PDB file of C-alpha atoms in Angstrom:
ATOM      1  CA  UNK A   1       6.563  46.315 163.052  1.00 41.00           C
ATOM      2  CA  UNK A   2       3.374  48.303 160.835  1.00 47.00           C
ATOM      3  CA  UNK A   3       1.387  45.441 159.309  1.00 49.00           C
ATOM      4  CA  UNK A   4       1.395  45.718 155.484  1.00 55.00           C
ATOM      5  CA  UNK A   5      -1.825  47.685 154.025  1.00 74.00           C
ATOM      6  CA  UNK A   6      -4.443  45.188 153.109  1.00 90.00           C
ATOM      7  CA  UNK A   7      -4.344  46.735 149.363  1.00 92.00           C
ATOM      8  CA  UNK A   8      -0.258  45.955 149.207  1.00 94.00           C
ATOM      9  CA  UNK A   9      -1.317  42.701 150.077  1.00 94.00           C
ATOM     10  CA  UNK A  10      -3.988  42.036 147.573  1.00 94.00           C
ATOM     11  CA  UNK A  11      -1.719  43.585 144.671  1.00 95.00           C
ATOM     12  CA  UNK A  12       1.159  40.965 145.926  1.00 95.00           C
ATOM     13  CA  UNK A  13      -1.291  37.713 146.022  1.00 94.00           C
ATOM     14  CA  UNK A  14      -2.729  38.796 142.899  1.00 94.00           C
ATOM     15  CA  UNK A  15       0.930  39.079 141.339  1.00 95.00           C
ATOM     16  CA  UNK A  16       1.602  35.410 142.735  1.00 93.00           C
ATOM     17  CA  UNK A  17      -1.258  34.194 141.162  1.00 90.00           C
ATOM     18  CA  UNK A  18      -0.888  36.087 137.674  1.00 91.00           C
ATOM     19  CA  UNK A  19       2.978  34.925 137.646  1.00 90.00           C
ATOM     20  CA  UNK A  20       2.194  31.452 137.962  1.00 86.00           C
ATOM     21  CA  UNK A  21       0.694  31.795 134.586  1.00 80.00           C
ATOM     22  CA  UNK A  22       3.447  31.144 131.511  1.00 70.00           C
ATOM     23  CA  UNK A  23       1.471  30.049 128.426  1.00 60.00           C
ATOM     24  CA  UNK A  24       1.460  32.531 126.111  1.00 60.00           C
ATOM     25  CA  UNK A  25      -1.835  30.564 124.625  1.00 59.00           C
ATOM     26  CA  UNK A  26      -3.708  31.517 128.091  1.00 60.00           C
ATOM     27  CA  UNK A  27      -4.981  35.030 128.074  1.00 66.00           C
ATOM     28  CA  UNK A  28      -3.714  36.819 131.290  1.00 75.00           C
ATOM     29  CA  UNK A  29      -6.779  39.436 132.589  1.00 81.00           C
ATOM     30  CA  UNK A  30      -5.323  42.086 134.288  1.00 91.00           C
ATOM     31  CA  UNK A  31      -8.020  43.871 135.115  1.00 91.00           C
ATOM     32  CA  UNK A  32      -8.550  43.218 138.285  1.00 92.00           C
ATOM     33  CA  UNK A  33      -4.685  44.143 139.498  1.00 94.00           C
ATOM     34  CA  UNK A  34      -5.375  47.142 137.261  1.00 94.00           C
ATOM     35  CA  UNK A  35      -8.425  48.228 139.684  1.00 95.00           C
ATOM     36  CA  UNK A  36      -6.428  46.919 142.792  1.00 96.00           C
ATOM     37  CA  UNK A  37      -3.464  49.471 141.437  1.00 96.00           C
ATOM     38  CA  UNK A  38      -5.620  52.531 141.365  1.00 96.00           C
ATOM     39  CA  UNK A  39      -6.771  52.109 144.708  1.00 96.00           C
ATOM     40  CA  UNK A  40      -3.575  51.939 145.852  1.00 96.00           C
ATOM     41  CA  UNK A  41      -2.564  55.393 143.939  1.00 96.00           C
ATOM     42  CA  UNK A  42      -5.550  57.201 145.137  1.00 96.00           C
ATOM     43  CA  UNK A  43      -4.667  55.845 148.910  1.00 95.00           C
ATOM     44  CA  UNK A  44      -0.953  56.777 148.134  1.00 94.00           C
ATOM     45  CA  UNK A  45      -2.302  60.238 147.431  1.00 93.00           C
ATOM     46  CA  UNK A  46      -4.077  60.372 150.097  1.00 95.00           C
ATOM     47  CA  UNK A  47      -1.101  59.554 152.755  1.00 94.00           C
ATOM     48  CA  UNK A  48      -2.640  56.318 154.045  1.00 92.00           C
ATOM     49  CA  UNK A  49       0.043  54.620 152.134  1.00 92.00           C
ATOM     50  CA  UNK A  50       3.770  55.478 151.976  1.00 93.00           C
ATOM     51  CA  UNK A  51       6.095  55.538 148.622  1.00 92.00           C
ATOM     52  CA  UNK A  52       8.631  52.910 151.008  1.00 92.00           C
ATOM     53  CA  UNK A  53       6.105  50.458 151.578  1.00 94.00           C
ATOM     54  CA  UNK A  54       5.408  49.947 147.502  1.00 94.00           C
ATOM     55  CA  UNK A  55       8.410  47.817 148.013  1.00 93.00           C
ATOM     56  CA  UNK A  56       6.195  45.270 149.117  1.00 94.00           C
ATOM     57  CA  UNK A  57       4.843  45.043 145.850  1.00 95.00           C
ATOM     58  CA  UNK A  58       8.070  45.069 143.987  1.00 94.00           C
ATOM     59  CA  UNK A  59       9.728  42.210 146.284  1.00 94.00           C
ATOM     60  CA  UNK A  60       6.764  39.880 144.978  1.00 96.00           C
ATOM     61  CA  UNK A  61       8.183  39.731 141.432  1.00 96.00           C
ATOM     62  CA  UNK A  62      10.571  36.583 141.039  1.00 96.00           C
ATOM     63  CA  UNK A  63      14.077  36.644 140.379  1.00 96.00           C
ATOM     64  CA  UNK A  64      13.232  34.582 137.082  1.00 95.00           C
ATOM     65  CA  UNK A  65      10.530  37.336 136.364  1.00 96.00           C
ATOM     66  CA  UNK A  66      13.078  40.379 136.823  1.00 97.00           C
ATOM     67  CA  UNK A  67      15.795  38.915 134.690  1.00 96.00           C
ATOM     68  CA  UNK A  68      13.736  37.572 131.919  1.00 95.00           C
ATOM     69  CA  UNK A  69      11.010  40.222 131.300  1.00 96.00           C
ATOM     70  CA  UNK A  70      11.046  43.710 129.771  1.00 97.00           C
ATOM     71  CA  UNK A  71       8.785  44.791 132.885  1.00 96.00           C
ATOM     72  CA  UNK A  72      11.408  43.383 135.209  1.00 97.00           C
ATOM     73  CA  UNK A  73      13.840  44.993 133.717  1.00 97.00           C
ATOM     74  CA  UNK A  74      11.892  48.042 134.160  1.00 97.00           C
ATOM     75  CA  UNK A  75      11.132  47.489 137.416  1.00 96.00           C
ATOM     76  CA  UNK A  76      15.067  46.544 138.211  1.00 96.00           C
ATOM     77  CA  UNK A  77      16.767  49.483 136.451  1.00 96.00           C
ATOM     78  CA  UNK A  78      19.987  48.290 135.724  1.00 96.00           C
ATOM     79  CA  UNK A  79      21.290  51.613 134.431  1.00 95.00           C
ATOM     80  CA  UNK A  80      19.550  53.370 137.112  1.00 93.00           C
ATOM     81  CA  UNK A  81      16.840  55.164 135.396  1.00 92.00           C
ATOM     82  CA  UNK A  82      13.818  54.740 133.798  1.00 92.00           C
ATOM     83  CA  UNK A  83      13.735  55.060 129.590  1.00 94.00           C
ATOM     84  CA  UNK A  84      16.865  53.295 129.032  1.00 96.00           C
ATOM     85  CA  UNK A  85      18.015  52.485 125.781  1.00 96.00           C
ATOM     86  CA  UNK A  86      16.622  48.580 126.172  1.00 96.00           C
ATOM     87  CA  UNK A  87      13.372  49.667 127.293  1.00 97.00           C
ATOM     88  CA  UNK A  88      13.082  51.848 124.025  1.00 96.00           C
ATOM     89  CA  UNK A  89      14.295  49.483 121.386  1.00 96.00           C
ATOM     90  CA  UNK A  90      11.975  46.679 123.130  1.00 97.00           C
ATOM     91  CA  UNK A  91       9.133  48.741 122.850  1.00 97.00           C
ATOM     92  CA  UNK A  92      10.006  49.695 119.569  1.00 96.00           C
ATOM     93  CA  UNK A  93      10.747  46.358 118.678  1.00 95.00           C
ATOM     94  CA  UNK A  94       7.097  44.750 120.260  1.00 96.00           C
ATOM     95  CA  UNK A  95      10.025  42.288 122.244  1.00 96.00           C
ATOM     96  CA  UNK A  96       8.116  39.745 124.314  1.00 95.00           C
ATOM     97  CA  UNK A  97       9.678  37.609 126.815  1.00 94.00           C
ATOM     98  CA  UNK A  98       9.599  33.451 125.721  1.00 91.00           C
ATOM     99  CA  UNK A  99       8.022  33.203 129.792  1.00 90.00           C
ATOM    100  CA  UNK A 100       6.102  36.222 130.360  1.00 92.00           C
ATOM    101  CA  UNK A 101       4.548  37.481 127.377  1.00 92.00           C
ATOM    102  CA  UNK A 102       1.739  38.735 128.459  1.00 91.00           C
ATOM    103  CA  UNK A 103       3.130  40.708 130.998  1.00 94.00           C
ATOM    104  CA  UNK A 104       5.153  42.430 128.270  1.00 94.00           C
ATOM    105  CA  UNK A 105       1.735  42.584 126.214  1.00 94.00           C
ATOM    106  CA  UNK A 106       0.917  44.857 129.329  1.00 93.00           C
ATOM    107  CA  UNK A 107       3.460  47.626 128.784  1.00 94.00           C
ATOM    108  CA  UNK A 108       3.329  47.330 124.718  1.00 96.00           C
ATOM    109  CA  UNK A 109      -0.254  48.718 125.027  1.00 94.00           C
ATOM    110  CA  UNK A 110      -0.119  50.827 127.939  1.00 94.00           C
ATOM    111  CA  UNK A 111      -0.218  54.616 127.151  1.00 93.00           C
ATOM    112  CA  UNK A 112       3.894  54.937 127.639  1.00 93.00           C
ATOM    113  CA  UNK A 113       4.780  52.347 125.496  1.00 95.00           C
ATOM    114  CA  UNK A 114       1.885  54.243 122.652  1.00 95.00           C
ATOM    115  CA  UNK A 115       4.281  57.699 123.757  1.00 94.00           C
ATOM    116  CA  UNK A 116       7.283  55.917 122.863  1.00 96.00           C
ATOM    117  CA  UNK A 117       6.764  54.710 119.612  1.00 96.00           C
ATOM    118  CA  UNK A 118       4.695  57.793 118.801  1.00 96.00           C
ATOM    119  CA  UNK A 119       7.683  59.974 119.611  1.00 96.00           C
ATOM    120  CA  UNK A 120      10.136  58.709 117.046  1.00 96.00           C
ATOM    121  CA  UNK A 121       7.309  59.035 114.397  1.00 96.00           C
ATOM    122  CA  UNK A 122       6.977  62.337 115.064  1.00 97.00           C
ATOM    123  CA  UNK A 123      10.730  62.998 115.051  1.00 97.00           C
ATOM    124  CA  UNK A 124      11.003  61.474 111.771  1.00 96.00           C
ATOM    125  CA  UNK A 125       7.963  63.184 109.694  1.00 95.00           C
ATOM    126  CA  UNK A 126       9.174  66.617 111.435  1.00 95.00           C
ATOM    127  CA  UNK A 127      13.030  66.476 110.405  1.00 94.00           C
ATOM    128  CA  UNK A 128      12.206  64.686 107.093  1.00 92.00           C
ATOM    129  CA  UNK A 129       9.656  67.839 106.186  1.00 90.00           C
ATOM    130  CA  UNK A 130      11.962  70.214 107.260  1.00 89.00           C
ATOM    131  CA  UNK A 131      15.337  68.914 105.927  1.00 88.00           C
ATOM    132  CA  UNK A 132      13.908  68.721 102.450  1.00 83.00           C
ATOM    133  CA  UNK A 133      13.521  72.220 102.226  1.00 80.00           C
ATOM    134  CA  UNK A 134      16.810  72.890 102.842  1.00 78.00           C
ATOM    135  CA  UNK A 135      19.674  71.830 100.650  1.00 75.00           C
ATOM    136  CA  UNK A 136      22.641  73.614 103.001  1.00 79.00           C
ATOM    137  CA  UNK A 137      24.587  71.144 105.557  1.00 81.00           C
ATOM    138  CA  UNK A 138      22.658  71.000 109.039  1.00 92.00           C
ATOM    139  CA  UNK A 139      24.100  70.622 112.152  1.00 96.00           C
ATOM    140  CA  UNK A 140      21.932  68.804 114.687  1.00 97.00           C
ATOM    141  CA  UNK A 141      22.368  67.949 118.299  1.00 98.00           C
ATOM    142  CA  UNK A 142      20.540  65.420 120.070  1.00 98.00           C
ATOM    143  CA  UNK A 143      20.721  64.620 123.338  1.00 97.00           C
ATOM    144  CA  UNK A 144      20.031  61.584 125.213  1.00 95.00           C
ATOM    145  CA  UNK A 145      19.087  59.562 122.003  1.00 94.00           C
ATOM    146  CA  UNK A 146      17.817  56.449 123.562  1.00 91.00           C
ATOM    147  CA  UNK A 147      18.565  53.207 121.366  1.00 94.00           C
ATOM    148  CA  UNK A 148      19.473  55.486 118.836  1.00 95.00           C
ATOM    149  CA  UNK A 149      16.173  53.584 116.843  1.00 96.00           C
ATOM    150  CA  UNK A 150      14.770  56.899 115.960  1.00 96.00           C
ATOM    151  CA  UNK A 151      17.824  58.441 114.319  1.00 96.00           C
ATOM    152  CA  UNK A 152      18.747  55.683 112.184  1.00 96.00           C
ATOM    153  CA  UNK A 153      15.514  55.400 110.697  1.00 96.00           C
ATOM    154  CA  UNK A 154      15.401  59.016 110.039  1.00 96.00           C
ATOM    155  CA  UNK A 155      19.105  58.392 108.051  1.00 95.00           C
ATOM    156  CA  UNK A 156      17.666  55.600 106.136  1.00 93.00           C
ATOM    157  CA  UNK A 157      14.497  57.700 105.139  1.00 90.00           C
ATOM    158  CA  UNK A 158      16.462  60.646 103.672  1.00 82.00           C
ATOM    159  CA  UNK A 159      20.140  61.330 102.921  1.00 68.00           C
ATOM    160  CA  UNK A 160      20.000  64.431 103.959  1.00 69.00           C
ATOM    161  CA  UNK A 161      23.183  66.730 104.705  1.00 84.00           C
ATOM    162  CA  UNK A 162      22.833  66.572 108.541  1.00 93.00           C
ATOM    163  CA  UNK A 163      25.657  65.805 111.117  1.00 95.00           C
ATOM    164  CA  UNK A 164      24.691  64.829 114.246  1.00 97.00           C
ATOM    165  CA  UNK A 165      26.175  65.200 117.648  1.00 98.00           C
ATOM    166  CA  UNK A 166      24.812  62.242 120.597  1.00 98.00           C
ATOM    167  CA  UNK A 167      25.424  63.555 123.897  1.00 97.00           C
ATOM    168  CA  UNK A 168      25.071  60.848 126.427  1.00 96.00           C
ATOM    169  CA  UNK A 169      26.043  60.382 129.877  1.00 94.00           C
ATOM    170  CA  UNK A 170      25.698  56.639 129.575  1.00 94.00           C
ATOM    171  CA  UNK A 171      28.797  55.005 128.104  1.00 96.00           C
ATOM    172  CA  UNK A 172      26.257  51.718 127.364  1.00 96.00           C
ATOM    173  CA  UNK A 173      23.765  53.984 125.718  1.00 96.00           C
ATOM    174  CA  UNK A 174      27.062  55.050 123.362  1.00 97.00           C
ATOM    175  CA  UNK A 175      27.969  51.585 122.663  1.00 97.00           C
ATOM    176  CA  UNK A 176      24.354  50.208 121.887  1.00 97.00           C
ATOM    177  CA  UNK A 177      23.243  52.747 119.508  1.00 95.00           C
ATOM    178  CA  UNK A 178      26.995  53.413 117.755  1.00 96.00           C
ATOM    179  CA  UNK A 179      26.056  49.550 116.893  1.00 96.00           C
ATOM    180  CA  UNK A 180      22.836  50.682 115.459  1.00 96.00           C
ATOM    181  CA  UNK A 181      23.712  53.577 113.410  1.00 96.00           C
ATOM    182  CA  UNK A 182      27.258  52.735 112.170  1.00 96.00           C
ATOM    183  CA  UNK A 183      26.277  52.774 108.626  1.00 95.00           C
ATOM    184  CA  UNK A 184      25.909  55.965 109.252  1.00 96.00           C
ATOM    185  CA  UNK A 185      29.174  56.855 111.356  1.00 94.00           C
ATOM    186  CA  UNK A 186      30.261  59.501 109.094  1.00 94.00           C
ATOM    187  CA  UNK A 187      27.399  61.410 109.873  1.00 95.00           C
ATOM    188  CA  UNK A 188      27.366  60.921 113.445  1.00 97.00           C
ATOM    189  CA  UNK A 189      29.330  61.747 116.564  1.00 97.00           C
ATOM    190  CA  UNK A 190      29.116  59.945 120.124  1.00 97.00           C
ATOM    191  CA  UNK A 191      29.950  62.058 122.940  1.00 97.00           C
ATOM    192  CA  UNK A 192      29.806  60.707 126.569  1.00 97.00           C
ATOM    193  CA  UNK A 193      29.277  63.551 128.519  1.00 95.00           C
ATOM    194  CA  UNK A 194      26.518  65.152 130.602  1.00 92.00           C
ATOM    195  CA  UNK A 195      24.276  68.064 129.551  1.00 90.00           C
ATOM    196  CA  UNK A 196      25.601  69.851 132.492  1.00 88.00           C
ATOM    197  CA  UNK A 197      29.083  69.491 132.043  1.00 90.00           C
ATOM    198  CA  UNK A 198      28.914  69.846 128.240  1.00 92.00           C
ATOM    199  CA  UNK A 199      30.856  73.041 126.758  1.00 87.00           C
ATOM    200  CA  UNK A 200      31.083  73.273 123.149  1.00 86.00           C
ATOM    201  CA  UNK A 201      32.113  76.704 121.027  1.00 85.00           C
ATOM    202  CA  UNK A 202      30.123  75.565 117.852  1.00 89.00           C
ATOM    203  CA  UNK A 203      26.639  76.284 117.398  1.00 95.00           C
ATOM    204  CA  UNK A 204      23.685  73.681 116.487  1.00 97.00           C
ATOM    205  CA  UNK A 205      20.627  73.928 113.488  1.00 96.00           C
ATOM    206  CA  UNK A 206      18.629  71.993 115.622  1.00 96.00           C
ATOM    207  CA  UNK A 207      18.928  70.793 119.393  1.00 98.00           C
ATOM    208  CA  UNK A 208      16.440  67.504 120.211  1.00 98.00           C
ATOM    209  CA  UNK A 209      15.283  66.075 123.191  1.00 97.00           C
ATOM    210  CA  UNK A 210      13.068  63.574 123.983  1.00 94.00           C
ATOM    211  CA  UNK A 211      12.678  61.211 126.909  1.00 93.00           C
ATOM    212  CA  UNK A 212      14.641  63.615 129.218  1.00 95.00           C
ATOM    213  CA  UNK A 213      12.682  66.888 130.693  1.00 97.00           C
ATOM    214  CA  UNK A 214       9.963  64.435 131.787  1.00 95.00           C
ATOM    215  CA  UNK A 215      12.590  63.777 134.633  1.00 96.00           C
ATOM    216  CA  UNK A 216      13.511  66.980 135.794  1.00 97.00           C
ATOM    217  CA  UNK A 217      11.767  69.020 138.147  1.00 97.00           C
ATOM    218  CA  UNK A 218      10.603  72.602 137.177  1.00 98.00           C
ATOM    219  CA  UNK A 219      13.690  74.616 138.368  1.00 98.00           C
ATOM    220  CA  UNK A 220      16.427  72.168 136.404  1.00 97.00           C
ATOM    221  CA  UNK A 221      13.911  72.020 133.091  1.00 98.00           C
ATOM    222  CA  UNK A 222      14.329  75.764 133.300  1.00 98.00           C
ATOM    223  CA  UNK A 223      18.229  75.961 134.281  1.00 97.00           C
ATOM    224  CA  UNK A 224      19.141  73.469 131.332  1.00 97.00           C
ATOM    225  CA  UNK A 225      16.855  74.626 129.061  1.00 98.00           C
ATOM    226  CA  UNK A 226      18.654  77.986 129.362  1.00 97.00           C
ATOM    227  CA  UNK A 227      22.317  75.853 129.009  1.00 95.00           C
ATOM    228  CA  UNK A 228      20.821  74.368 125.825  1.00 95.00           C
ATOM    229  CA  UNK A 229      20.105  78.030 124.515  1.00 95.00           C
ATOM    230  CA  UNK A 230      23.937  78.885 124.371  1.00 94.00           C
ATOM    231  CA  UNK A 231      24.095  75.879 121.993  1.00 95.00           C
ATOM    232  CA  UNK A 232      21.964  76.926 119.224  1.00 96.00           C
ATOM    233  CA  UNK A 233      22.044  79.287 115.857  1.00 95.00           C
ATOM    234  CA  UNK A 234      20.159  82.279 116.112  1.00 91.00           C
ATOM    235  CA  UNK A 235      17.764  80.690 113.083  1.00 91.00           C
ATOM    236  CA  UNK A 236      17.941  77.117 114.580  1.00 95.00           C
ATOM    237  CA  UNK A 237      15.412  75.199 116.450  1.00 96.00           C
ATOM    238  CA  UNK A 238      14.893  73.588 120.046  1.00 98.00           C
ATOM    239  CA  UNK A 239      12.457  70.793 120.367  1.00 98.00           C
ATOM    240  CA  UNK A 240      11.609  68.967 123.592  1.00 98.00           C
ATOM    241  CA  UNK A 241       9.116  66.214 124.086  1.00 97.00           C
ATOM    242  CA  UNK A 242       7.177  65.822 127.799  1.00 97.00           C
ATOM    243  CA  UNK A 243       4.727  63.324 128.591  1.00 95.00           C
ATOM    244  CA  UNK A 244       1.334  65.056 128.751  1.00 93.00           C
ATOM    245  CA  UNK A 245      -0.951  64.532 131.739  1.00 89.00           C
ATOM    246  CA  UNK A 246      -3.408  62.218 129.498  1.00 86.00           C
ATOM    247  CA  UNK A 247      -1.020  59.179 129.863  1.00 90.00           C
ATOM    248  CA  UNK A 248      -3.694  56.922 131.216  1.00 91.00           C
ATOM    249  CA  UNK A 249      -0.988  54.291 132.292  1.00 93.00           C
ATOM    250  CA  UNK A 250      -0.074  56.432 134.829  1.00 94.00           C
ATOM    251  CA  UNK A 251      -0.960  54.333 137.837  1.00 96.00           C
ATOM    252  CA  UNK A 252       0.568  51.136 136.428  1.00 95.00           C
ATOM    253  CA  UNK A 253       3.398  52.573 135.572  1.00 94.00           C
ATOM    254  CA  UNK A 254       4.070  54.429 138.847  1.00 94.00           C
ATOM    255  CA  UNK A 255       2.727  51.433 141.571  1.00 96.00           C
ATOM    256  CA  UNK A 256       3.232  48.631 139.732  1.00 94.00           C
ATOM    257  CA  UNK A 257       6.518  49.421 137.599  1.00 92.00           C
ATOM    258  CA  UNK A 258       8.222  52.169 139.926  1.00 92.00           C
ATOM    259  CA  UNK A 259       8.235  54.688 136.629  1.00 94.00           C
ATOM    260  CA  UNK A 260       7.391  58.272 137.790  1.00 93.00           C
ATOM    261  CA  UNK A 261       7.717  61.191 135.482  1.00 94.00           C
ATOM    262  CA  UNK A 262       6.628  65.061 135.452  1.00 96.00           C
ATOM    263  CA  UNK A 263       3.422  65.574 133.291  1.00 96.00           C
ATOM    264  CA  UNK A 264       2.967  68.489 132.113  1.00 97.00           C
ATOM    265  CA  UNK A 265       0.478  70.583 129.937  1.00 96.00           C
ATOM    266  CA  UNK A 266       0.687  73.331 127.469  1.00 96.00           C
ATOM    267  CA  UNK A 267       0.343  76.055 129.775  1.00 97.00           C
ATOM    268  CA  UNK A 268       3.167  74.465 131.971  1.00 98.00           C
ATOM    269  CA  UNK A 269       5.672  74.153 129.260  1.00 98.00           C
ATOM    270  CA  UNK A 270       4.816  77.260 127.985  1.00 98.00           C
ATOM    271  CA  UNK A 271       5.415  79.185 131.595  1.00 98.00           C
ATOM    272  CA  UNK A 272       8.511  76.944 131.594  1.00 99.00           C
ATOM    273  CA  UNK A 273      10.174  78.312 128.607  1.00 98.00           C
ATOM    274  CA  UNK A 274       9.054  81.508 129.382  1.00 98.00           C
ATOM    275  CA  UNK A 275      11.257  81.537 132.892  1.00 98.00           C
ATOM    276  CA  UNK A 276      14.025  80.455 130.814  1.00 98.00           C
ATOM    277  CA  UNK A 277      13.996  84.059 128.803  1.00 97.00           C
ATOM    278  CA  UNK A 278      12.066  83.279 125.394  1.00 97.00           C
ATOM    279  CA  UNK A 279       9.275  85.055 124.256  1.00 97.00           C
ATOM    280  CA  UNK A 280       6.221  84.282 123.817  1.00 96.00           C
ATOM    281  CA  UNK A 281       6.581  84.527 119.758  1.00 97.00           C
ATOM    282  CA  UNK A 282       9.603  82.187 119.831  1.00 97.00           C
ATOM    283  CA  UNK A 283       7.667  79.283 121.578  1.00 98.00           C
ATOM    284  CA  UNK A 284       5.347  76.814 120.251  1.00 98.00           C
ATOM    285  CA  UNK A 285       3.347  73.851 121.491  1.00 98.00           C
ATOM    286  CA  UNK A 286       2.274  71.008 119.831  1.00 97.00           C
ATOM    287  CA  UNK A 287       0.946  67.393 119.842  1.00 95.00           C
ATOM    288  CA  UNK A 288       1.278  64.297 118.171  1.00 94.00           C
ATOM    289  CA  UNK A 289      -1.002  61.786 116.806  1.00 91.00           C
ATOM    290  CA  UNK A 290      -1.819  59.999 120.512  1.00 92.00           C
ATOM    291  CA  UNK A 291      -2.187  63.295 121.947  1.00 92.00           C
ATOM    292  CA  UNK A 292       0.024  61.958 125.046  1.00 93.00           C
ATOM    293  CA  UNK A 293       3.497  63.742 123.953  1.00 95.00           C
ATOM    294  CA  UNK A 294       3.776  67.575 123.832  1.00 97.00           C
ATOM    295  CA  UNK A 295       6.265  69.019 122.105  1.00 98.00           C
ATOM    296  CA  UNK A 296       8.244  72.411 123.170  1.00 98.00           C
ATOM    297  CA  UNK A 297       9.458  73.897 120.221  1.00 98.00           C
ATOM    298  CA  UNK A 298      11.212  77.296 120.653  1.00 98.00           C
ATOM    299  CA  UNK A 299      12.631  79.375 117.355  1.00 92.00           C
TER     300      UNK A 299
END
């Protein structure tokens, strides 16, 4: 049997230590784990240390910890993926754990969390702008909606004449955010299916997607993004949000939390949506206000 790296081992004592500490009137410094974590990623990098033997690191976290805390429920993935729809709402919603608050405190201000809450701003401002200038009925599609948080503040902002499909593979994502929104059921359609399986005749205003490209590799970004293509009006509008390579939580996130995602630039998305047979006049790139989200747009 390999004996544990020596970094592993620091990251797991320092975790004892730091978990032994509930008041949420004592300041937790995580500094030093946060300099014990990057040396770990660059050795990780590197090959001296192997993705398998993070889970030393991950068994150090209690039971109590896991169950009670939005990082352990991060770090467990219940629904078996990252950006679940109770990771989103608790961001959104600043939760902190009665017993671990500070650990929570570290996720609320790490760059993801900053992405998160960003991204639903940005959804908002964009579809408010743009349904104002139109008085017609829209027909939107969004895909993978999260809590749903985003779209039912965009209802309660406007009353715009938009119907909105949810495609969702996760039957708990459904039943959370049909919860959240049903004040605005008659505007709004659940549909548990998957992207991949989906086959619908009508065609869509606008198609949005956030939280979900950022987990595909380059050659299934490309093959759905050309599914999503047969969904949408020849005027209409694709938008897709990807975490940016300036998410400075990186490390944490992917040592420490077990959250990996595909950054990507500009030129990246743009070479993406170009292998998926639009031009270059139908695609456009932009940022938001943290500068850690880009967003694909394609006319």
């Amino acid at each position: 049997m390999s004996t544990p790296n020596n970094s592993l081992q620091m990251i797991a004592y320092s975790i004892q230590n730091l978990l032994s500490i509930k008041d949420d009137n004592q300041k937790i410094h995580f500094d030093r784990l946060k300099l014990q974590v990057d040396i770990v990623a660059n050795e990780l990098r590197l090959g001296s240390i192997r993705q398998s033997e993070l889970d030393i690191i991950h068994n150090t976290f209690t039971e109590e910890f896991l169950n009670d805390s939005l990082v352990g429920h991060i770090i467990r993935k219940p629904y078996g993926y990252n950006e679940d729809f109770r990771v989103t709402d608790a961001i959104h919603d600043n939760f902190l754990s009665d017993d671990y608050p500070n650990w929570d405190k570290l996720i609320h201000s790490s760059s993801i969390a900053k992405s998160i809450r960003s991204r639903k701003e940005y959804f908002k401002n964009y579809l408010t702008h743009k349904l104002k200038k139109i008085n017609i009925p829209r027909k939107m599609l969004m895909i993978a909606p999260g809590s749903g948080r985003s779209l039912l503040e965009l209802y309660k902002r406007v009353n715009p004449n938009l119907s909105t499909d949810c495609l969702d593979l996760n039957k708990n994502s459904i039943h959370y955010y049909k919860g959240l929104t049903k004040e605005f059921s008659d505007k709004i359609t659940y549909i548990n299916e998957s992207i991949h399986s989906f086959n619908v005749s009508k065609k869509y205003d606008m198609i949005w997607i956030e939280g979900v490209f950022e987990y595909m590799d380059d050659v299934t970004f490309v093959n759905t993004l050309k599914q999503i293509q047969t969904y949408i009006n020849n005027d209409g509008d694709i938008v897709i949000s990807n975490i940016s390579k300036k998410n400075t939580s990186k490390n944490i996130m992917e040592i420490l939390f077990n959250w990996q995602c595909t950054y990507r630039n500009r030129l990246e998305l743009n070479n993406l949506a170009t292998k998926a047979n639009f031009i270059p006049t139908q695609i456009n790139i932009r940022k938001d206000a943290t500068r850690i989200n880009s967003f694909l747009h394609i006319k």
